[in-house]
PDB file of C-alpha atoms and ligand atoms in Angstrom:
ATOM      1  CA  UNK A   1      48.856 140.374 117.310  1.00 76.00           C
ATOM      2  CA  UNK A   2      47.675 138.060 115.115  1.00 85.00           C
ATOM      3  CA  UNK A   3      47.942 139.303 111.234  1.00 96.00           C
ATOM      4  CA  UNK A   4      45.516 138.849 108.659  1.00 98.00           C
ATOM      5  CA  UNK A   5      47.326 138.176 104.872  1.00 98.00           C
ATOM      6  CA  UNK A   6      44.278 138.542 102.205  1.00 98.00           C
ATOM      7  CA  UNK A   7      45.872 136.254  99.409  1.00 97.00           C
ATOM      8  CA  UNK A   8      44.089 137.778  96.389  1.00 93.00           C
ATOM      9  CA  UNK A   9      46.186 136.777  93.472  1.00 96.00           C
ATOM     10  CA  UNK A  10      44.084 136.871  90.507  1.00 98.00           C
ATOM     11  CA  UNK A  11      44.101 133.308  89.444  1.00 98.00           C
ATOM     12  CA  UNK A  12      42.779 132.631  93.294  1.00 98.00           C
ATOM     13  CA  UNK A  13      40.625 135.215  93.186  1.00 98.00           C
ATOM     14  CA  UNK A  14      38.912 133.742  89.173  1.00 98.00           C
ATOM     15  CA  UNK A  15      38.727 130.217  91.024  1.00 98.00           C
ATOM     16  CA  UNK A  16      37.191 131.851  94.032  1.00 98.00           C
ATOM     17  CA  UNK A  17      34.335 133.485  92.090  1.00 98.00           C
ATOM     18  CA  UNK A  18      34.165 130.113  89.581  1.00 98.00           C
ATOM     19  CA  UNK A  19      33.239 128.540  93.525  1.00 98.00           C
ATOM     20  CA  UNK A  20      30.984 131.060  94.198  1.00 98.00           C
ATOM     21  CA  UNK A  21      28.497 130.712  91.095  1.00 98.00           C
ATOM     22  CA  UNK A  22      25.612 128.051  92.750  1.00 98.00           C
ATOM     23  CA  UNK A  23      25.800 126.523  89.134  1.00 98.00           C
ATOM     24  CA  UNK A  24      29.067 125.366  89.709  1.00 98.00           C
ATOM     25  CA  UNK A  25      28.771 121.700  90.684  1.00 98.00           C
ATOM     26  CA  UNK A  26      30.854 119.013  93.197  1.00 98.00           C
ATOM     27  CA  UNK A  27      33.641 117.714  90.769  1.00 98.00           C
ATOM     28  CA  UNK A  28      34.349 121.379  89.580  1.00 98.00           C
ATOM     29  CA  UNK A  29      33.799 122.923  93.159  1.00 98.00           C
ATOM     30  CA  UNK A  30      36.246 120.528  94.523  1.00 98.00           C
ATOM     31  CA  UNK A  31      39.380 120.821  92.119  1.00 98.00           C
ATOM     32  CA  UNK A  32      39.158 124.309  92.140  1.00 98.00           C
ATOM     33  CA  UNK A  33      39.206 124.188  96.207  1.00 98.00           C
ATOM     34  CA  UNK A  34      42.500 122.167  95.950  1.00 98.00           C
ATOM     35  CA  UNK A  35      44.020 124.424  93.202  1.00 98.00           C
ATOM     36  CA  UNK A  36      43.286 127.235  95.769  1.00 98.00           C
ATOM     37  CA  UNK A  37      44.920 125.476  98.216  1.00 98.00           C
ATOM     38  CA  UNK A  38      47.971 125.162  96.445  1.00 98.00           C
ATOM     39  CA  UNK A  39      48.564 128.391  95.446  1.00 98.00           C
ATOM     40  CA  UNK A  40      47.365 129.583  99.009  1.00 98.00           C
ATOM     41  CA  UNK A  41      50.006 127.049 100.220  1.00 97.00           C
ATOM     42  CA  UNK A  42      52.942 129.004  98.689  1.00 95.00           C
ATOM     43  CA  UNK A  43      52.114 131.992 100.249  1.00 96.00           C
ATOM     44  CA  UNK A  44      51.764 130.467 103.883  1.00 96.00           C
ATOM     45  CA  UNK A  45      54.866 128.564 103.309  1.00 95.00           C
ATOM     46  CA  UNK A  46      57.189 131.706 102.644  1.00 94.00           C
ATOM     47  CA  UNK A  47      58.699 132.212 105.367  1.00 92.00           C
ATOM     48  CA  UNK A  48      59.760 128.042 106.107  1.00 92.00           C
ATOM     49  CA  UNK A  49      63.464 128.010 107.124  1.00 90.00           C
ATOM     50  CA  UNK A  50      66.189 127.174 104.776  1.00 94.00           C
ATOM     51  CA  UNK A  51      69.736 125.480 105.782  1.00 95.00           C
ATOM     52  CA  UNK A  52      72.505 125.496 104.259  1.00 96.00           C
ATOM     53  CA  UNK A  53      73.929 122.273 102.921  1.00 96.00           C
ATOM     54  CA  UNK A  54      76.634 121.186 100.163  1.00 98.00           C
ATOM     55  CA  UNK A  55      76.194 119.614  97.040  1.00 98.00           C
ATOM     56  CA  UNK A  56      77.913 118.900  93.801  1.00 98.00           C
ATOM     57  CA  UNK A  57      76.349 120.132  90.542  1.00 98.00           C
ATOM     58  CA  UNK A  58      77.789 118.310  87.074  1.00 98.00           C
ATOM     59  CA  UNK A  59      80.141 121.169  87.328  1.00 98.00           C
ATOM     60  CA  UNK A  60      81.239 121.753  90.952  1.00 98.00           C
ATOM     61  CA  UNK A  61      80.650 121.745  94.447  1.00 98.00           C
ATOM     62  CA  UNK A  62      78.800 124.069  95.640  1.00 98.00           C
ATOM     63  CA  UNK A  63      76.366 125.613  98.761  1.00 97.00           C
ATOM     64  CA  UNK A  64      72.666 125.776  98.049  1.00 98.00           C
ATOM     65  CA  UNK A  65      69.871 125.683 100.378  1.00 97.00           C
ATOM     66  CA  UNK A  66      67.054 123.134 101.661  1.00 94.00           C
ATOM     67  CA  UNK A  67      63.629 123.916 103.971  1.00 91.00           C
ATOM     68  CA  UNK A  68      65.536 122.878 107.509  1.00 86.00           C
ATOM     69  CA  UNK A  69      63.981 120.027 109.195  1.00 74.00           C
ATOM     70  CA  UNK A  70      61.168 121.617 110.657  1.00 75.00           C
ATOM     71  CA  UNK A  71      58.381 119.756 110.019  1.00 92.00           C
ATOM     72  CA  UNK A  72      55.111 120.088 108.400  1.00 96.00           C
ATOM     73  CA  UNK A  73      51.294 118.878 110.010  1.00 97.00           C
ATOM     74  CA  UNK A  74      47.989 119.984 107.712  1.00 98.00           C
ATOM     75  CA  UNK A  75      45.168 119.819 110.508  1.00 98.00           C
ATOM     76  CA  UNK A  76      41.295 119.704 108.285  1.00 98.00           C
ATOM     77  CA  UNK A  77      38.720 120.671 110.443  1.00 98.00           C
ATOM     78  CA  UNK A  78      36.227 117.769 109.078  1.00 98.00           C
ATOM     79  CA  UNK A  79      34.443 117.493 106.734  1.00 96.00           C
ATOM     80  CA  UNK A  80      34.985 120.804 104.824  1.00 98.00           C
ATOM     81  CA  UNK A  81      38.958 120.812 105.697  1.00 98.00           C
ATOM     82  CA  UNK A  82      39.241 117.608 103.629  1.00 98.00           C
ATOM     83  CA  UNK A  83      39.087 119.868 100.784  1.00 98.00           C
ATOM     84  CA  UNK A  84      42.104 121.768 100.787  1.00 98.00           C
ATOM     85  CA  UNK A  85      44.430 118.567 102.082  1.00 98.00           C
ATOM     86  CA  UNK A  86      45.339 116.922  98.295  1.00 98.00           C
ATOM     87  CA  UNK A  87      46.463 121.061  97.028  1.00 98.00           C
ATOM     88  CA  UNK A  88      48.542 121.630 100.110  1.00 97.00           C
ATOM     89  CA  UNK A  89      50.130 117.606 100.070  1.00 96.00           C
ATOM     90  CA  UNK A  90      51.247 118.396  96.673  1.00 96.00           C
ATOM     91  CA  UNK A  91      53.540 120.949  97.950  1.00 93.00           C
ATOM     92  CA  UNK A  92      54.133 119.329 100.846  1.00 93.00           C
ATOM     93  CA  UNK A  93      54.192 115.779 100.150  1.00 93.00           C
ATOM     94  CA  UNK A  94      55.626 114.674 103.150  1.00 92.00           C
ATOM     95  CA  UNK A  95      53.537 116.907 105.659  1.00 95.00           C
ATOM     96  CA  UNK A  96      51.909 114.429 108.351  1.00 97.00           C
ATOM     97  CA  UNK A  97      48.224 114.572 108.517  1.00 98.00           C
ATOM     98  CA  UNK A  98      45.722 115.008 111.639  1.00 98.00           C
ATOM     99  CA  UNK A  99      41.557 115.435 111.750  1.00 98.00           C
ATOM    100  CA  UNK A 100      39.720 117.436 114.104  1.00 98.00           C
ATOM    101  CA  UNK A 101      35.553 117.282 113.803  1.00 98.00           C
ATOM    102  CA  UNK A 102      33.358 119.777 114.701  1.00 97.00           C
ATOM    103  CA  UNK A 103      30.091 120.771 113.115  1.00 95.00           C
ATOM    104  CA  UNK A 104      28.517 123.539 114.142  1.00 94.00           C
ATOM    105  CA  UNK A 105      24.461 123.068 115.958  1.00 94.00           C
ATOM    106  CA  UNK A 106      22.354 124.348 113.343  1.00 91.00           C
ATOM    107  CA  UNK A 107      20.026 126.500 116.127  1.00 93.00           C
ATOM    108  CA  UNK A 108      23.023 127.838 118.611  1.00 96.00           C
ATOM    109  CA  UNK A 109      25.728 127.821 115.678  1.00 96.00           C
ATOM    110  CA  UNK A 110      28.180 127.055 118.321  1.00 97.00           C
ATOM    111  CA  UNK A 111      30.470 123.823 117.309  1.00 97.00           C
ATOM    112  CA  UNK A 112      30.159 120.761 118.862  1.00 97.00           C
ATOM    113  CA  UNK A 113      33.281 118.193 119.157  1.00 97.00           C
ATOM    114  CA  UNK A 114      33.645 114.482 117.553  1.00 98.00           C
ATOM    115  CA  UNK A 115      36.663 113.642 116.405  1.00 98.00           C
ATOM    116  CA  UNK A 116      40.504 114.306 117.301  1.00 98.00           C
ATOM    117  CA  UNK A 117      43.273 112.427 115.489  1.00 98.00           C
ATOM    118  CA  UNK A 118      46.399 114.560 114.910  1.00 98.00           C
ATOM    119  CA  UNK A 119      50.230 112.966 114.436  1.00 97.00           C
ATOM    120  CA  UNK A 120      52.213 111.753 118.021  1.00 96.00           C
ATOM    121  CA  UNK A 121      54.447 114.547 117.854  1.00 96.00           C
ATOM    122  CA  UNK A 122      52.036 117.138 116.733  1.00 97.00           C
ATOM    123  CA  UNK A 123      53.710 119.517 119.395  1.00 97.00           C
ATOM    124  CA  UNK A 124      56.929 120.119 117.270  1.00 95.00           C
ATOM    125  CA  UNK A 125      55.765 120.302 114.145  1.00 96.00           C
ATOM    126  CA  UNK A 126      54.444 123.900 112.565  1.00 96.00           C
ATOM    127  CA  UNK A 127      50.648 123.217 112.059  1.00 98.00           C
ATOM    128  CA  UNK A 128      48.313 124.269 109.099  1.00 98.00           C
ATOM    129  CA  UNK A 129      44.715 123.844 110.193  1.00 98.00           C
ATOM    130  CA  UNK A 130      42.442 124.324 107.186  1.00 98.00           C
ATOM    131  CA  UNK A 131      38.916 125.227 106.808  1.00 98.00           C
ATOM    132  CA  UNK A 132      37.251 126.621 103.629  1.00 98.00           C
ATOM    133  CA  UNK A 133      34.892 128.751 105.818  1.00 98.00           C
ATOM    134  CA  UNK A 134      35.465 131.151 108.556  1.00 98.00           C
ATOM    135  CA  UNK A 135      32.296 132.335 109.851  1.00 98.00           C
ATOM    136  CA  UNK A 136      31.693 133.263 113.494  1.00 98.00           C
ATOM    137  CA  UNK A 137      34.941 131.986 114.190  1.00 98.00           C
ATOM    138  CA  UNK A 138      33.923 129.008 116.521  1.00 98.00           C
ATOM    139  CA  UNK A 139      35.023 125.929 114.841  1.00 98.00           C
ATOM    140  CA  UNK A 140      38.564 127.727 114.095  1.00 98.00           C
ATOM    141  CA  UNK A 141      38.697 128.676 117.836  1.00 98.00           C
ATOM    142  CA  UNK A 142      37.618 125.386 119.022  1.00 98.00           C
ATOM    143  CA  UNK A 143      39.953 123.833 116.784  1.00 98.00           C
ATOM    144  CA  UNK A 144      43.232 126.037 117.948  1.00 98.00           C
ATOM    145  CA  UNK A 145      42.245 125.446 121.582  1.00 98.00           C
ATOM    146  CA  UNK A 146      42.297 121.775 121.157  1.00 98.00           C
ATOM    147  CA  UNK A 147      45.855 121.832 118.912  1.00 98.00           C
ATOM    148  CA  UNK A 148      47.735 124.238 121.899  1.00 98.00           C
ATOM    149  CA  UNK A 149      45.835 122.112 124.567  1.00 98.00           C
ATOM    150  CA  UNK A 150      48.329 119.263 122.932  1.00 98.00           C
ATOM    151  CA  UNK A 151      51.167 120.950 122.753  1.00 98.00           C
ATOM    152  CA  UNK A 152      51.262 123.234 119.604  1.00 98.00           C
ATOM    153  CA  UNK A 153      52.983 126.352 119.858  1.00 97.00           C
ATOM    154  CA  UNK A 154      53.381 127.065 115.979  1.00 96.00           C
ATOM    155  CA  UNK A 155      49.881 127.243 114.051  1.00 98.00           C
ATOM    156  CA  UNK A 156      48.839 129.048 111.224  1.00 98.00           C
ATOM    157  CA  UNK A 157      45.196 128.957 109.849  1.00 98.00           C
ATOM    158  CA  UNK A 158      44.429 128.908 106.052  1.00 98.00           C
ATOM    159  CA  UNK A 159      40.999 129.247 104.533  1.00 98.00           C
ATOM    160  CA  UNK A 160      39.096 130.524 101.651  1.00 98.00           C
ATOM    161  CA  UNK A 161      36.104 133.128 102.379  1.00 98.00           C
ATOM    162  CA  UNK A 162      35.861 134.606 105.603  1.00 98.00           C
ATOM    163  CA  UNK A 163      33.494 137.084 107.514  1.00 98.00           C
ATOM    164  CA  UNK A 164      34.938 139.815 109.381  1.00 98.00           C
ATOM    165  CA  UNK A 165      33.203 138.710 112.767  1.00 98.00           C
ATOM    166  CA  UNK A 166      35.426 135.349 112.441  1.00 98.00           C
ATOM    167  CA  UNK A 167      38.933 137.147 111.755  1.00 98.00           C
ATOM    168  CA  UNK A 168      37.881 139.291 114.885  1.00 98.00           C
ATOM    169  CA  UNK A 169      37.059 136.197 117.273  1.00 98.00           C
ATOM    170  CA  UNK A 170      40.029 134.349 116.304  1.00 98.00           C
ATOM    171  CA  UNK A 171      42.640 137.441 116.444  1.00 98.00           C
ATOM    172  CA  UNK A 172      40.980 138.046 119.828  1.00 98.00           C
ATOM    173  CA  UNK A 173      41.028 134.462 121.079  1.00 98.00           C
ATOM    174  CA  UNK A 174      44.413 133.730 119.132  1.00 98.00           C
ATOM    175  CA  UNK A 175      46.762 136.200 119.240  1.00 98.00           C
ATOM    176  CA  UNK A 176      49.317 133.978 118.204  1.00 98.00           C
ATOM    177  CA  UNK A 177      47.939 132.607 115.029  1.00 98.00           C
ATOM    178  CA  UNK A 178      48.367 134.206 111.988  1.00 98.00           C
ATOM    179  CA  UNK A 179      45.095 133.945 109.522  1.00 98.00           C
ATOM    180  CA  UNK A 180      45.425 133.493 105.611  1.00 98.00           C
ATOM    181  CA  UNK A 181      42.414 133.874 103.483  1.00 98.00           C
ATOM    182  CA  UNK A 182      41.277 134.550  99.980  1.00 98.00           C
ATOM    183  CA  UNK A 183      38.797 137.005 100.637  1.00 98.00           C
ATOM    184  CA  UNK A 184      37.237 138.574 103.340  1.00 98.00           C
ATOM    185  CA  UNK A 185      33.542 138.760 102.629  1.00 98.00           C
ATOM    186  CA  UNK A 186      30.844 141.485 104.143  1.00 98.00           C
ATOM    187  CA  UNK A 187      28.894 139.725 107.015  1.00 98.00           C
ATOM    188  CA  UNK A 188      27.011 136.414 108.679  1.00 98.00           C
ATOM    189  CA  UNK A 189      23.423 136.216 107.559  1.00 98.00           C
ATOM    190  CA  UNK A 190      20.823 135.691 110.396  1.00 96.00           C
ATOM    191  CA  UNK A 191      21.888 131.796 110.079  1.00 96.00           C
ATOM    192  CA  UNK A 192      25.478 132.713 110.554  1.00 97.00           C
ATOM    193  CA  UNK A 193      26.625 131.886 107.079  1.00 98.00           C
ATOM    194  CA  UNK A 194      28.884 134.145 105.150  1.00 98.00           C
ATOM    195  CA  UNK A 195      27.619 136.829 102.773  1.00 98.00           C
ATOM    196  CA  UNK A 196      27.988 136.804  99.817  1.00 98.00           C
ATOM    197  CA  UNK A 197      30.205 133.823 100.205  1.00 98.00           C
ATOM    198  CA  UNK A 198      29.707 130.089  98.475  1.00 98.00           C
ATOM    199  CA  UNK A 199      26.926 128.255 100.371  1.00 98.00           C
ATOM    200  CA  UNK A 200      27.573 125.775 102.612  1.00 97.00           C
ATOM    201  CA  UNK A 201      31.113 124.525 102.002  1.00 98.00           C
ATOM    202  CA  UNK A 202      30.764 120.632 102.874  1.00 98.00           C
ATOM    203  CA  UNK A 203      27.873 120.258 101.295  1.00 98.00           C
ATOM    204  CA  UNK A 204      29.101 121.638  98.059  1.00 98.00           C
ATOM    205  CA  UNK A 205      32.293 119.925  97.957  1.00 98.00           C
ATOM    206  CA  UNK A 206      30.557 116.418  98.749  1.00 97.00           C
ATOM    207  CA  UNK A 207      27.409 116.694  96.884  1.00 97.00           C
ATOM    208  CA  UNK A 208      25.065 116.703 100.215  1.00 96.00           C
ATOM    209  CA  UNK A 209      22.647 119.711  99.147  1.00 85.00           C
TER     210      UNK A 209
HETATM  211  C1  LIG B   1      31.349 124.757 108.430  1.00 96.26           C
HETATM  212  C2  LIG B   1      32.745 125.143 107.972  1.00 96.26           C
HETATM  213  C3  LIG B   1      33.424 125.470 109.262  1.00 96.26           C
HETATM  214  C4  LIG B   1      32.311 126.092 110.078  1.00 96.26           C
HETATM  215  C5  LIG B   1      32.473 127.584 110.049  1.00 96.26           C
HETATM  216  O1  LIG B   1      31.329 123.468 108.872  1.00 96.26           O
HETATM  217  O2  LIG B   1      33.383 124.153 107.224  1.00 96.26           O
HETATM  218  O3  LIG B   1      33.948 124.334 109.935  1.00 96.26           O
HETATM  219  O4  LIG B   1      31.078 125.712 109.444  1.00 96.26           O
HETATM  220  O5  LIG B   1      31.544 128.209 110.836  1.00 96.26           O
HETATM  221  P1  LIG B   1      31.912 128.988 112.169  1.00 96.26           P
HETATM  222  O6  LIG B   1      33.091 129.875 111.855  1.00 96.26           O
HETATM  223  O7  LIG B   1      30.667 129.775 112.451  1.00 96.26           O
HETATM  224  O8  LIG B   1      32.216 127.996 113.256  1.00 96.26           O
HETATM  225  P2  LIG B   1      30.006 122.722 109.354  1.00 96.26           P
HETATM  226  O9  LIG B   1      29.835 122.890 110.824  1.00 96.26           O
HETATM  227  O10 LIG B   1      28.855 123.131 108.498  1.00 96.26           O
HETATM  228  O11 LIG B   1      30.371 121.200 109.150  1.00 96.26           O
HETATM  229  P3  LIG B   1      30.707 120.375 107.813  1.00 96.26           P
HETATM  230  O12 LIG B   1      32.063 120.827 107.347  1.00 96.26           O
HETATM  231  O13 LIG B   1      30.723 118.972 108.326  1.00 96.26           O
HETATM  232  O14 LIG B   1      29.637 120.637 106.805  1.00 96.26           O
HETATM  233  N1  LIG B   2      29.758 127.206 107.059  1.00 96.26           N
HETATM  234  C1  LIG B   2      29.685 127.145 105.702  1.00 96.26           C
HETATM  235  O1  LIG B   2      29.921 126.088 105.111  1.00 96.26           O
HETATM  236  N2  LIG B   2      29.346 128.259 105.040  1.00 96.26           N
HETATM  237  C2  LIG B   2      29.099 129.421 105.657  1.00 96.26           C
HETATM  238  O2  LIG B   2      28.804 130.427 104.972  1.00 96.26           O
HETATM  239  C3  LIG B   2      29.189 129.468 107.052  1.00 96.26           C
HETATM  240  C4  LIG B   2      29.531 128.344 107.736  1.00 96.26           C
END
């Protein structure tokens, strides 16, 4: 079964409700996301595999450990995904990056496909797909469907607010994947965005109100 880890530290959880506040504009909105995504990325990194390797300190030789070669691929679902890509690169510098596009159809809120570029070896890499917003769960389905459809067995999925009908469709659809978010809001509105949650994520962080 899929778990759910609510990453409520309270310097995510003061950005969060900085994001929140409709005054809060683009430039602000956006290096808070990043921040977020940062400190989210510890947390969903914890459990990365160390070796052990040998190295001398001025002083002596000595064992210490590394993150083993298993490698790293941060997966945006476009455009809101872009968002949390620079905070997780800067602990990962060296993570490979794909795109997946889906927006969701404004009347059936069902998402609709238009873009797939992920890394050639996607398949043995451990994937982060990102998303700010997990709402009725569609695009983050979608979006895991099309990763294990080419060849990904090791996905996790990070975003920031999400609705409790989402973390049910994708721990349904997903059993596999586990979910981290940074709070886990009340419900969908009748347009099926998140209550209270921040708006409309891509338009916030891109200035397209
Ligand atoms: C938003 C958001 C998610 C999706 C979540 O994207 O960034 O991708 O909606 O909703 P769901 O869980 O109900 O599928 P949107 O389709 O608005 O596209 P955008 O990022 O291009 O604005
Ligand atoms: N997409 C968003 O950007 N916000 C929501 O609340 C729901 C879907």
């Amino acid at each position: 079964m899929s778990q759910l880890h609510i990453v409520d530290h309270p310097l995510i959880t003061h950005k969060l409700s900085i994001m929140r506040n409709k005054k809060t504009g683009s430039k602000d909105f956006r290096e808070l996301l990043n921040e977020i995504a940062m400190l989210m990325g510890y947390e969903l990194t914890r459990d990365l595999p160390l070796e052990d390797i040998t190295i001398e300190t001025p002083i002596t030789k000595t064992k210490a450990k590394m993150v083993s070669g298993k490698k790293l691929a941060i997966v945006p679902i476009l455009r809101a995904g872009i968002g949390m890509v620079d905070g997780l690169l800067s602990l990962v510098p060296v993570a490979k990056v794909g795109h997946i596009g889906l927006y969701r159809d404004p009347q059936t809120h069902k998402p609709v496909e238009y873009y797939c570029k992920l890394p050639n070896d996607i398949e043995d890499r451990i994937v982060i797909l990102v998303d700010p917003m997990l709402a009725t769960g569609g695009s983050a389905c979608d979006a895991l469907s099309m990763l294990k459809a080419r060849g990904c067995k090791n996905i996790r999925f990070m975003c920031l607010v999400s609705a409790p009908e989402g973390v049910e469709k994708v721990q349904a659809e997903h059993p596999d994947v586990d979910i981290y978010t940074a709070a886990l809001d009340d419900c969908l509105d009748e347009r099926a965005y998140i209550v209270p949650g921040l708006g409309d994520a891509g338009d916030r962080i891109f200035g397209t109100l």
